[in-house]
């Protein structure tokens, strides 16, 4: 277990050394969204009854930031270690598949939660967001960042170069996280868009997370929980399988 | 009988159509200083990497201290320290951080005194808190050696540790590795310098095109006296070569003669005297050290005979 914990600490130290870029910068980006969207839309749109737009926006924005950063952490760390060749220190060490998985995922969760906390603190300057059920909030934050941490491991192992990883990030993670009801309720979408949205797993993460704040959601809470848990199990299994077989890691 | 430090059976490794290793069988005893000698592309690194778990064997089994490197990989890796051929490092950390993390990977939470000792022996103390990026190539290689030794592994493997390293550092590396050997570590060293393998190792395996073509003690290899040629040329046509030198001829033309020298038994002066006595007009001469490839050709042809 010491090996696993050390790898986790190494991963924390890695993003900690460049916290300006890994923690502060996403918080600032989220703050910009918050400023702009709340300026323009506050008072014009009411998604949930009795909930102001800024209030509605904060949990979604928070979760979007958590998702993107959890993914970025494990994927960029792996691609970087692979291209620089220093991943061999971990591949040659007596650390088991499960331990490697846990260490990378835990670090991704930690970064996700740190960034999320930053966004929350800034959001609180704007408006006081209610808390309906803190347990649900935490559960969704942790499980969703773990899902993205695992997905980041998969992408990081699969990608041979930074470009491929960036493509994964820019063409899959970012669009899906934007189109997941951060800025609107999916009920405001029509026809095919509404149907398509239902296949976006990020929607359930954000919706369940938002339920924790307001006690109201677009999708039943049970459905969101199920989607998040199933994603977590499937992606964890896939990433453990990749680490175990040495896919693209051990030739 | 004590268990072997390394045991390799019927190891094959293919990279697509390339057969990098062809049915390698090898046992290395504990406490041995073993040399794996071969030209570039022979398969040395592939062999080391399969041992370290960085490469999957296509078939065959490998054991480190009787732990299978695949089915019992945690124990196998805990007993092994590998210094990779390529210089790799994590640019996020300092030398000391790299060593502390490395210790943790091997389950050690407190390792400071051994790390300090390693830093001193490898002359890295002054750079302990410097970022890895700020180190010269030679220093980075020494950090890699320290990293391989944080957990005091019984089996230490060094993949071409002296390639591209200056004479001074090469000598200090040799001293260091010898000291490790005297401390009881099993040492496996790959190199493409015959002299290096001969100077350091008890036993030498020669590998070429993925095949183990020789495996013998240093004494046996020395006894063969491989490795040198005498080249003699003349402006006038050469007379007949004396009978007792006939067997040494590698190349003979009207103005040039090339003889194989046995490094222990043959004296250059002696042979030159014999040639002069036979009427040779020598205008130019030189002693050449064989390339590894030449030696392989000799070994393989000897084996074929
Ligand atoms: N990752 C790889 N993919 C394809 N071929 C490889 C790979 N690694 C090594 N080889 C091939 O395997 C052979 C042995 O290489 P290597 O073990 O590096 O030799 P050495 O270390 O003795 O110089 C070479 O022909 C090399 O091109
Ligand atoms: Mg090599």
Tab-separated table of C-alpha atoms and ligand atoms in Angstrom, chain B residues 44-45 85 159-160, ligand 2:
chain	number	residue	atom	x	y	z
B	44	UNK	CA	20.418	-6.858	-25.032
B	45	UNK	CA	17.938	-4.206	-23.986
B	85	UNK	CA	19.942	2.398	-21.203
B	159	UNK	CA	22.050	-1.590	-19.468
B	160	UNK	CA	25.064	-0.026	-21.192
C	2	LIG	MG1	20.345	-1.591	-25.855
